[in-house]
XYZ file of C-alpha atoms in Angstrom:
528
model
C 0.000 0.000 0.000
C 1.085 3.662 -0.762
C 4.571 4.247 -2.813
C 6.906 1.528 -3.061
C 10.142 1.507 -1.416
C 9.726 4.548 0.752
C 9.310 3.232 3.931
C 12.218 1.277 3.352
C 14.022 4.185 2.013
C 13.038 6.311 5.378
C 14.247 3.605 7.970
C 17.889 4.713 6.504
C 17.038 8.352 7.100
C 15.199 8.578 10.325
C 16.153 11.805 11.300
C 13.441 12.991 8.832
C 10.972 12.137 11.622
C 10.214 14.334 14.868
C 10.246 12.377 18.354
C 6.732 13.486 19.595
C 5.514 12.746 22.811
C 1.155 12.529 21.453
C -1.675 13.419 23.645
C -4.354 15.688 24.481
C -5.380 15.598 20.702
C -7.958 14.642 17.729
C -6.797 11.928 15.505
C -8.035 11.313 12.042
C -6.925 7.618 11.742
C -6.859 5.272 8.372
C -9.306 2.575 9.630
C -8.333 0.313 7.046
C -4.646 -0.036 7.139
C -5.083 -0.081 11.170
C -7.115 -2.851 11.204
C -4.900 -5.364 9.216
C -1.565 -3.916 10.707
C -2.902 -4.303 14.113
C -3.600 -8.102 13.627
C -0.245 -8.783 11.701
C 1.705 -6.692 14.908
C -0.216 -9.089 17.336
C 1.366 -11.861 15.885
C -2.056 -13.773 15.687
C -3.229 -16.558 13.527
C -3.621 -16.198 9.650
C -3.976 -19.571 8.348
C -6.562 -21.349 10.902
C -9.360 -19.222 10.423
C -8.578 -16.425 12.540
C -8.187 -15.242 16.207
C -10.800 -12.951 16.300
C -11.220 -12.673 20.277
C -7.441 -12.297 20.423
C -7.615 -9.302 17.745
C -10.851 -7.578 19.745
C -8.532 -7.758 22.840
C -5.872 -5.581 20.674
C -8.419 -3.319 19.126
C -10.111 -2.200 23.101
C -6.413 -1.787 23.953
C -5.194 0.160 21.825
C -8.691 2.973 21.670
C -8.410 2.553 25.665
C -5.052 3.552 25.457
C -6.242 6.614 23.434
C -8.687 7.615 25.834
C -6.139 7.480 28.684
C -4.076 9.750 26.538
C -7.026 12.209 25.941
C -6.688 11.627 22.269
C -10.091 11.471 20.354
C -9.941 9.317 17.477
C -11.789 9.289 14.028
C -11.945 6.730 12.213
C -12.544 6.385 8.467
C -12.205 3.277 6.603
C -12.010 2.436 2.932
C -15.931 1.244 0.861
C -14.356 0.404 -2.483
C -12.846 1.137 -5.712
C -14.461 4.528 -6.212
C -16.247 5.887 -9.220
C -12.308 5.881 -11.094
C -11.779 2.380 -10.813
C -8.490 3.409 -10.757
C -6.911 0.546 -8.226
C -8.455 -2.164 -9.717
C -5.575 -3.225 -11.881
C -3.836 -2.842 -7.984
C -6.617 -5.342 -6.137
C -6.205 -8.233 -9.099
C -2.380 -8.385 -8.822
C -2.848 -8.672 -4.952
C -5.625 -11.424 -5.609
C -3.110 -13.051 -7.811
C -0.535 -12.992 -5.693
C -2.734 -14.023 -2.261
C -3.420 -16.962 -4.355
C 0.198 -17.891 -5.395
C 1.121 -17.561 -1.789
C -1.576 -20.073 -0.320
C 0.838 -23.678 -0.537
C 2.884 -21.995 1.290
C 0.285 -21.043 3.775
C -0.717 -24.289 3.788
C 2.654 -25.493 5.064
C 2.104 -23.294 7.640
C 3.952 -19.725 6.559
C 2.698 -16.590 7.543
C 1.596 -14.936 3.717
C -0.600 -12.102 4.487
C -3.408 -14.107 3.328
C -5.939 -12.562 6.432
C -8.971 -13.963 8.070
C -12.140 -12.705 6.389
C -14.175 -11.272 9.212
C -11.173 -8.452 10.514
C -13.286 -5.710 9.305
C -16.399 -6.941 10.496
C -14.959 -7.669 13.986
C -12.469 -4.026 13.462
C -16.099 -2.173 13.069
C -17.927 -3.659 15.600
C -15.510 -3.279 18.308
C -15.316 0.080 17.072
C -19.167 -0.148 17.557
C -19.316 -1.113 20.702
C -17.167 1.599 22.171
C -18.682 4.646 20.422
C -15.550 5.414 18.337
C -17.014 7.824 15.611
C -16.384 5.728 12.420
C -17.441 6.400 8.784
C -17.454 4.159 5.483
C -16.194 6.000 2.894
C -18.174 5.462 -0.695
C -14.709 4.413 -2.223
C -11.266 4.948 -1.514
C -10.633 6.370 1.918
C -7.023 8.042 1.438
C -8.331 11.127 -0.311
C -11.159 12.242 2.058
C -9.592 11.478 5.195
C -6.426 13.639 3.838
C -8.391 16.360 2.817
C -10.609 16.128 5.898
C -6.790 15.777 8.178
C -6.250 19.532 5.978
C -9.455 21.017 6.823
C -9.649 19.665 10.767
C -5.402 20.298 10.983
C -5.187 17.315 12.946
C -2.599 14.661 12.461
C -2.994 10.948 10.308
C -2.688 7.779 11.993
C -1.330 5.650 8.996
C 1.161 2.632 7.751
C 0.188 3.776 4.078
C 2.903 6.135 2.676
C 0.195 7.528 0.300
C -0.211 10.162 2.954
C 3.842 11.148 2.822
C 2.482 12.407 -0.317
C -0.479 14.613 0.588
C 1.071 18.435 2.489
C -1.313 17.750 5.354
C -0.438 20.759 7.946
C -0.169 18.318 11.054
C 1.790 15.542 9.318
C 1.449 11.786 9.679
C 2.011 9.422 12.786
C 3.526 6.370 11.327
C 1.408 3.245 12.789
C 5.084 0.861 13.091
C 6.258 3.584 15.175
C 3.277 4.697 17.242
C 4.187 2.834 20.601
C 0.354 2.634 21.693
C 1.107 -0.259 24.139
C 3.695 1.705 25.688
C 1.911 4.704 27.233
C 4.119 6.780 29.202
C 2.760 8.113 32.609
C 3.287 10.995 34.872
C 1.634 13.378 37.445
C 0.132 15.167 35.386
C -1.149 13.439 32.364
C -0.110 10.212 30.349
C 0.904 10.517 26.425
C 1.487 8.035 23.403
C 5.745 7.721 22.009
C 5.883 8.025 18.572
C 7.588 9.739 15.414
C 6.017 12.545 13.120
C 6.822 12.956 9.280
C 5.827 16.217 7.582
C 6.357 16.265 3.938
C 8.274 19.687 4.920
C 10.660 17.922 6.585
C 11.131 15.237 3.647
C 11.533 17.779 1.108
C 13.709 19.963 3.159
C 15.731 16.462 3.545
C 15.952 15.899 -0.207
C 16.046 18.984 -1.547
C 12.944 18.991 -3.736
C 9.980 21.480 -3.742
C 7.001 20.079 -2.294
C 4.695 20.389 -5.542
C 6.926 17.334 -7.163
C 5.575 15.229 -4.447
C 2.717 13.813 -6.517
C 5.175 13.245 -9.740
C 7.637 11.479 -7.259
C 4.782 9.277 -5.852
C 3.577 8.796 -9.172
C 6.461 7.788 -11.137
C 7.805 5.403 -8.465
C 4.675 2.465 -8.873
C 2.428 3.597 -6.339
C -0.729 1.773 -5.581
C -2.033 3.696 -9.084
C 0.464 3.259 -11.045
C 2.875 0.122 -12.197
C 6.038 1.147 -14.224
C 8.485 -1.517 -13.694
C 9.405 -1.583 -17.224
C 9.542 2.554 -17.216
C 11.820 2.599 -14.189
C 15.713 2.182 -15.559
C 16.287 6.059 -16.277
C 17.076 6.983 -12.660
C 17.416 3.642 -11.176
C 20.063 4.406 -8.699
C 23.248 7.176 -8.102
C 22.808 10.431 -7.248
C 22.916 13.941 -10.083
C 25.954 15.852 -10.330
C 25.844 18.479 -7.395
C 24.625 16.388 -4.802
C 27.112 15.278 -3.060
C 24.775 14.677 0.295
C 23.236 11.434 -1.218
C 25.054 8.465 -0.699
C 27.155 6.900 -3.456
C 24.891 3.043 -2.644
C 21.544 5.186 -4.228
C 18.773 2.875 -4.559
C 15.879 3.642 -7.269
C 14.505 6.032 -5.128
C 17.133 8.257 -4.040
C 17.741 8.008 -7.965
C 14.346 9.403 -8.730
C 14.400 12.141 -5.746
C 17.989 13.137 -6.661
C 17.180 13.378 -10.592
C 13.706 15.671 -9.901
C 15.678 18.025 -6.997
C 18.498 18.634 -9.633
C 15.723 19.878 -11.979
C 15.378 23.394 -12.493
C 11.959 23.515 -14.319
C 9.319 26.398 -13.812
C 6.343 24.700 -13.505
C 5.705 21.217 -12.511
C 3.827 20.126 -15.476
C 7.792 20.983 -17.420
C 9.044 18.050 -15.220
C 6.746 15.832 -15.552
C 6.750 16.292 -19.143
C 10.401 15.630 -19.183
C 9.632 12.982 -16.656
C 7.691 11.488 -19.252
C 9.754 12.027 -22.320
C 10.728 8.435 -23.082
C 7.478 6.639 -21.754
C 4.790 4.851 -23.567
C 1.676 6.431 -24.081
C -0.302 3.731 -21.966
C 2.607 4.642 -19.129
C 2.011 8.210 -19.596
C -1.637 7.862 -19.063
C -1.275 5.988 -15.747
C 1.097 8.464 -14.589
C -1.676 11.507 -15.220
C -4.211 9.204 -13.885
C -2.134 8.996 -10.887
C -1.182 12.807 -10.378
C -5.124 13.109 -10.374
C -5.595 10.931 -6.831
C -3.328 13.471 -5.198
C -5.349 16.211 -5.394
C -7.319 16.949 -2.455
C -10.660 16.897 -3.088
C -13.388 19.151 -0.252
C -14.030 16.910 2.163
C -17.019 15.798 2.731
C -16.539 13.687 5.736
C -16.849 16.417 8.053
C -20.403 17.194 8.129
C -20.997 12.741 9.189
C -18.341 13.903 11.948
C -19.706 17.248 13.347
C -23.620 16.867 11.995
C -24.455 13.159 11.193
C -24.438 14.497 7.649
C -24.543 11.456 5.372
C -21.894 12.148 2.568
C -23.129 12.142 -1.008
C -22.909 9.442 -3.569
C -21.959 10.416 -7.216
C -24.233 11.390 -9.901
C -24.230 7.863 -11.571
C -26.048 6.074 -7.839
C -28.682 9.228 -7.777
C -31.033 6.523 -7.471
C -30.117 4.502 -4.399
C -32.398 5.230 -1.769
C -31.296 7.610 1.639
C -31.217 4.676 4.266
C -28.840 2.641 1.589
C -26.328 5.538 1.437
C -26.832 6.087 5.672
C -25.875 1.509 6.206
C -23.042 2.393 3.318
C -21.596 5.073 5.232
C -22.090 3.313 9.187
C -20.325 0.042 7.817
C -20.983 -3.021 6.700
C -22.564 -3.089 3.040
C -19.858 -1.926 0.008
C -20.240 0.334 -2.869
C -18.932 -1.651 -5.164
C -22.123 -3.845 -6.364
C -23.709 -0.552 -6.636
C -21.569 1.389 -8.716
C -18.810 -1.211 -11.024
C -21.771 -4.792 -10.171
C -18.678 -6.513 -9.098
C -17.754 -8.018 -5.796
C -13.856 -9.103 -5.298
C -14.191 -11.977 -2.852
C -11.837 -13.139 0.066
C -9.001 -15.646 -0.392
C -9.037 -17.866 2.174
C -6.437 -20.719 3.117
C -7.400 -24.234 1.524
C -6.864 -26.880 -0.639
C -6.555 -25.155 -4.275
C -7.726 -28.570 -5.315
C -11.072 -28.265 -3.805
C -13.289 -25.476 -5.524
C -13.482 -22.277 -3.824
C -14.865 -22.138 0.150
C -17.130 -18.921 -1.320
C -19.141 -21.479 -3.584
C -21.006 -22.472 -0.959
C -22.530 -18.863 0.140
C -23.123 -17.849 -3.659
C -27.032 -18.346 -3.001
C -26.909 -16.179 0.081
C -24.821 -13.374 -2.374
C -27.585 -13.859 -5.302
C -30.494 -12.708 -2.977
C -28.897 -9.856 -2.001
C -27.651 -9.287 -5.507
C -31.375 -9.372 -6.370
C -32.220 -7.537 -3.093
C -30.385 -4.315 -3.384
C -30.147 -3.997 -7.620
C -33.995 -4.942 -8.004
C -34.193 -1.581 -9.280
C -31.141 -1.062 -11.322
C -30.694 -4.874 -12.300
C -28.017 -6.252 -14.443
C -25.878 -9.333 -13.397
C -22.956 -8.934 -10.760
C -19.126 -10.109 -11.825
C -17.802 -11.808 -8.968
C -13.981 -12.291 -8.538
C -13.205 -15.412 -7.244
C -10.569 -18.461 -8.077
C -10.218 -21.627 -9.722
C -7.420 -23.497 -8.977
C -4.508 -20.938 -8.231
C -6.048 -18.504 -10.669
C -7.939 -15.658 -10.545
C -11.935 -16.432 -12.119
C -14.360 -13.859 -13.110
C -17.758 -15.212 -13.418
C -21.103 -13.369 -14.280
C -23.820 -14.249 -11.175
C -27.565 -13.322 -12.071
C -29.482 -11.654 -8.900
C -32.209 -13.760 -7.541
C -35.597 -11.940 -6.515
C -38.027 -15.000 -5.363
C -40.027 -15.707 -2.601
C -40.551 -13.403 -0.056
C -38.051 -11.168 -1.496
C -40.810 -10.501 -4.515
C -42.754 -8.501 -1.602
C -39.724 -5.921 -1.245
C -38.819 -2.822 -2.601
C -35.164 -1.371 -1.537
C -36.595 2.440 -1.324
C -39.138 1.453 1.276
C -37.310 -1.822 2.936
C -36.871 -0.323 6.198
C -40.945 -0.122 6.642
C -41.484 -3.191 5.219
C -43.196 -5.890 7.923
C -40.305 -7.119 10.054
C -42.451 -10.896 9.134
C -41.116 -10.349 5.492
C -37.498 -9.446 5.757
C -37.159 -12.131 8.107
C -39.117 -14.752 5.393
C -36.394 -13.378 3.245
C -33.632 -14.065 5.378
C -34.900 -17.533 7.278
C -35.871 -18.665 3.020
C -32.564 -18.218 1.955
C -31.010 -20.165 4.775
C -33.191 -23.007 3.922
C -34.440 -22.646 7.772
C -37.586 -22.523 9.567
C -38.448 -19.879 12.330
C -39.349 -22.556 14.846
C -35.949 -23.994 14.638
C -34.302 -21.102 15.791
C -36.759 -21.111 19.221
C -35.105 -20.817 22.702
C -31.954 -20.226 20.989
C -30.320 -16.670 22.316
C -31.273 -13.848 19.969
C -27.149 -13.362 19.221
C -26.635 -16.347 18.320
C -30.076 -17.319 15.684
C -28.216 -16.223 12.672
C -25.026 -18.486 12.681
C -27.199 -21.165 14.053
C -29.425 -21.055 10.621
C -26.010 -20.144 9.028
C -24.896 -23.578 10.080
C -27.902 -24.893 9.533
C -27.489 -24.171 5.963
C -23.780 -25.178 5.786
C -24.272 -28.602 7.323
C -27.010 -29.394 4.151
C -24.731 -26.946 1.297
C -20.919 -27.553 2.042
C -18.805 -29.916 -0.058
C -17.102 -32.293 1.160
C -19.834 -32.910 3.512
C -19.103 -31.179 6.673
C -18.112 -33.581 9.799
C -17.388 -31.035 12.467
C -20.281 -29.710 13.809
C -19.233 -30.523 17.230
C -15.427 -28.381 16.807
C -17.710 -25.511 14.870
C -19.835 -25.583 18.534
C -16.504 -25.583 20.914
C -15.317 -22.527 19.355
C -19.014 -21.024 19.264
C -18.614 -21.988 22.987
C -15.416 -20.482 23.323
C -16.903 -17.541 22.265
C -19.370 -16.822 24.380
C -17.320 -17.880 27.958
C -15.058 -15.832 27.053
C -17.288 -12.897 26.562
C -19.159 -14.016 29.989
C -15.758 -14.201 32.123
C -14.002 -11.461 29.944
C -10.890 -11.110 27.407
C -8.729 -8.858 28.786
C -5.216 -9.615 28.607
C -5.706 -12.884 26.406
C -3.771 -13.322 23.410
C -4.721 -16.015 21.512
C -3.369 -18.997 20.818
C 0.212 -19.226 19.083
C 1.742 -22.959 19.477
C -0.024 -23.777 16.236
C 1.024 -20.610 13.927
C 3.894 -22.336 12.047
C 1.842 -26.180 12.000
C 0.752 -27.122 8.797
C -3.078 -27.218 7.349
C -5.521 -30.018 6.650
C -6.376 -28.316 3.267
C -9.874 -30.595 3.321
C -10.588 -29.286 7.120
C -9.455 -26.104 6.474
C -12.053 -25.660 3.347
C -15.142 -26.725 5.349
C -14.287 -23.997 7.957
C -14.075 -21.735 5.138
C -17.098 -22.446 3.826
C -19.260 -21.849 6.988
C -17.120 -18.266 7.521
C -17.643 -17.591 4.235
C -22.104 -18.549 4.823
C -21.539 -16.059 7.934
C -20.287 -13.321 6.651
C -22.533 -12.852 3.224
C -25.704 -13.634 5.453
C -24.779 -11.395 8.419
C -24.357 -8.650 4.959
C -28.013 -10.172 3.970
C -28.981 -9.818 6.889
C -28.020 -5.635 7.669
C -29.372 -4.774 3.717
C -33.027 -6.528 5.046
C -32.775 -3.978 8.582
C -31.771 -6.943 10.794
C -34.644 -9.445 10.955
C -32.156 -11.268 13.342
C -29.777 -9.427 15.918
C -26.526 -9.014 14.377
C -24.196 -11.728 15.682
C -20.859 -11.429 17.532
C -18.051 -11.642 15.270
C -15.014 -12.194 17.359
C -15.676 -16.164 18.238
């Protein structure tokens, strides 16, 4: 995430960073790139499913520790690929390259390949404790940065996108922010960590701050992939600069090439930037300078006001209360505005079909559901094998569901969503009587896993220890326990590991069912 190489280039030039001692403050933080950093810093499971009560423990610590500090956080996290599109090139090569990593996985390795439910467990918890939180309708990084410029507060980030952006109060880089370390005295307690400016970078490098945005783009940033562009300043340093070192990598190339230049405007050096590129390079390049300009936020009135934030033109006809669940959390933009849904890579046997098979049903009623009025079938991103599969899906509108219109959902009989929802999941109501109102939707969840999955599912009774689990632990509390990690590095049943998949993968698209019909059914835990 962000530009490549430059937080490696930093850690070799850390006196571009300010010692801060953080408290008594607002915080705009990038909800997102918290959540999965948080679980890869606490060390917790990635290949068994998940430690999701582990990962709530981290998340209360870490906001608790921000209260203690008097630091009040916002949180904004990311809803999508945005009217642009622009990433998606971005999302398939990280598809492609979850899937390449999952043998090793399966051997045990730690590949970045993460748990599917960290978001829904990250906003929850978030929830829970009244942290103000928004969705953004697509890609957070502009909005929050715009909304850091308007607010002057600082960014809590690990994405060096926001090196990029001249946001007056800088960034707080999340590797460095030593949350669990909260320093203590008479008079008030405060968080260790290190602030960049991107005054202090170019000040470092020589460069003016306006090249920012052409050295972010030309050095393959999340928008932009030139590795066959990238061998005119691929290392040493431009006559006069004696202050870089002589061992230069690409980046101290690029940064030492564009603060020798002497151009008047910065649209002359990106031109000359550009001189020997193709034209499909020189497009992504513009495309790219484009994402770094601030746009007016439009966060601040959700923050302030309640205001829910605008959709573009092109979703003028998706009802209030959609756009209100959109930005809260929970449902994404992306069947609305591209009819596409990129779906989670989970660790299992690439022999086996994919776990999400199973829950395509569940997806096709809310397909039909929320598009009953725009219609159109719904690409879903998925794999066969080791390989990346796009396959059309057609919505389903039967049943119950006939009886529903999206722009008046929310008044529709609470008897009717819940047909919807209990119809899908193959379930009747009567089964799901005397069983705690938390815990009726993963029971008809596994309900409908035990009759759907493939091959046939023979651990119902480890699905109910963990289910178990769950709820003593909530009972006696979590605080302080980490999880378990003797099993991290122990290799996977890839059959065992595929029908837990399947009945996460059931979960999560019917607790989504589930929120678009209003909650029929209480909205389960999701840290088990």
């Amino acid at each position: 995430m962000g530009v490549k190489g430059l937080s490696s280039l930093l850690k070799d030039y850390s006196q571009i960073y300010q010692d801060i001692r953080f408290r008594d403050s607002k915080l705009l933080v990038d909800g997102t790139n918290l959540a999965y950093n948080l679980y890869d810093m606490a060390n917790l499971d990635q290949n068994h499913g998940g430690e999701y009560l582990a990962y709530q423990v981290q998340i209360q610590a870490l906001f608790k520790a921000l209260i203690d500090c008097e630091i009040k956080a916002y949180v904004v996290i990311d809803g999508g690929s945005g009217t642009s599109d622009i990433k998606l090139d971005t999302r398939m090569d990280r598809q492609r390259a979850r899937l390449e990593n999952i043998p090793a996985a399966l051997k045990g390795k730690k590949m970045g390949i993460f748990p599917p439910s960290i978001m829904s467990v990250f906003e929850q918890t978030l929830n829970d404790m009244k942290v103000p939180l928004v969705k953004c309708f697509g890609e957070a990084d502009g909005q929050l940065a715009a909304l850091a410029k308007e607010w002057s507060f600082p960014v809590l980030s690990g994405d060096t996108d926001f090196f990029i952006y001249a946001l007056p109060k800088g960034v707080l880089p999340l590797h460095n922010f030593q949350w669990d370390s909260v320093k203590r005295t008479e008079a008030s307690s405060y968080i260790p960590c290190k602030l960049y400016t991107t005054s202090s970078f170019c000040t470092f490098f020589n460069i003016n701050d306006q090249l920012l945005p052409v050295f972010a783009s030309l050095a393959w940033n999340d928008y932009v992939n030139l590795r066959d562009e990238s061998t005119r300043w691929a290392g040493g340093s431009a006559p006069g600069r004696p202050t870089m070192p002589q061992r230069a990598s690409r980046l101290e190339g690029l940064l030492s090439w564009l603060g020798a230049r002497n151009d008047r405007t910065t649209e002359d050096t990106l031109t000359a930037a550009m001189a020997d590129m193709s034209q499909q390079a020189r497009r992504e390049v513009q495309k790219s300078m484009l994402e770094y300009r601030l746009p007016s936020s439009s966060l601040r009135g959700f923050f302030s006001e309640g205001t829910v934030p605008p959709l573009p033109a092109e979703l003028s006809w998706v009802p209030e209360w959609v756009r209100a669940s959109l930005t809260r959390g929970g449902l994404g933009a992306d069947i609305l505005m591209h009819r596409r849904k990129i779906l989670r890579i989970q660790v299992e046997s690439s022999n086996l079909k994919s776990s999400n098979l199973t829950s395509r049903p569940i997806r096709q009623v809310l397909y039909g559901v929320l598009l009953a009025q725009g219609g159109g079938e719904v690409e879903e991103v998925d794999r066969v094998g080791l390989e990346p599969n796009r396959v059309k899906v057609q919505p389903l509108v039967q049943g119950a569901a006939q009886r529903l219109r999206l722009d008046s959902l929310p008044q529709a009989d609470r008897t009717v969503r819940l047909r919807v929802c209990l119809e899908t999941l193959g379930v009747e109501e009567e089964t799901l009587e005397g069983v705690p109102a938390h815990l009726r939707l993963p029971v008809a969840v596994t309900c409908y896993w035990l009759r759907r999955a493939s091959p046939e599912p023979r651990l119902l009774k480890a699905l109910l220890m963990v289910v178990v689990q769950g709820e003593l632990m909530r009972q006696i509390g979590t605080a302080g326990w980490q999880g378990y990690t003797n099993h991290h590095s122990q290799p996977l049943d890839g059959i065992v590991a595929h029908r837990f998949n399947q009945w996460q993968a059931c979960l999560k698209d019917a607790s989504q069912l589930n929120l678009l019909l209003c909650k029929p059914l209480p909205e389960p835990h999701y840290a088990w």
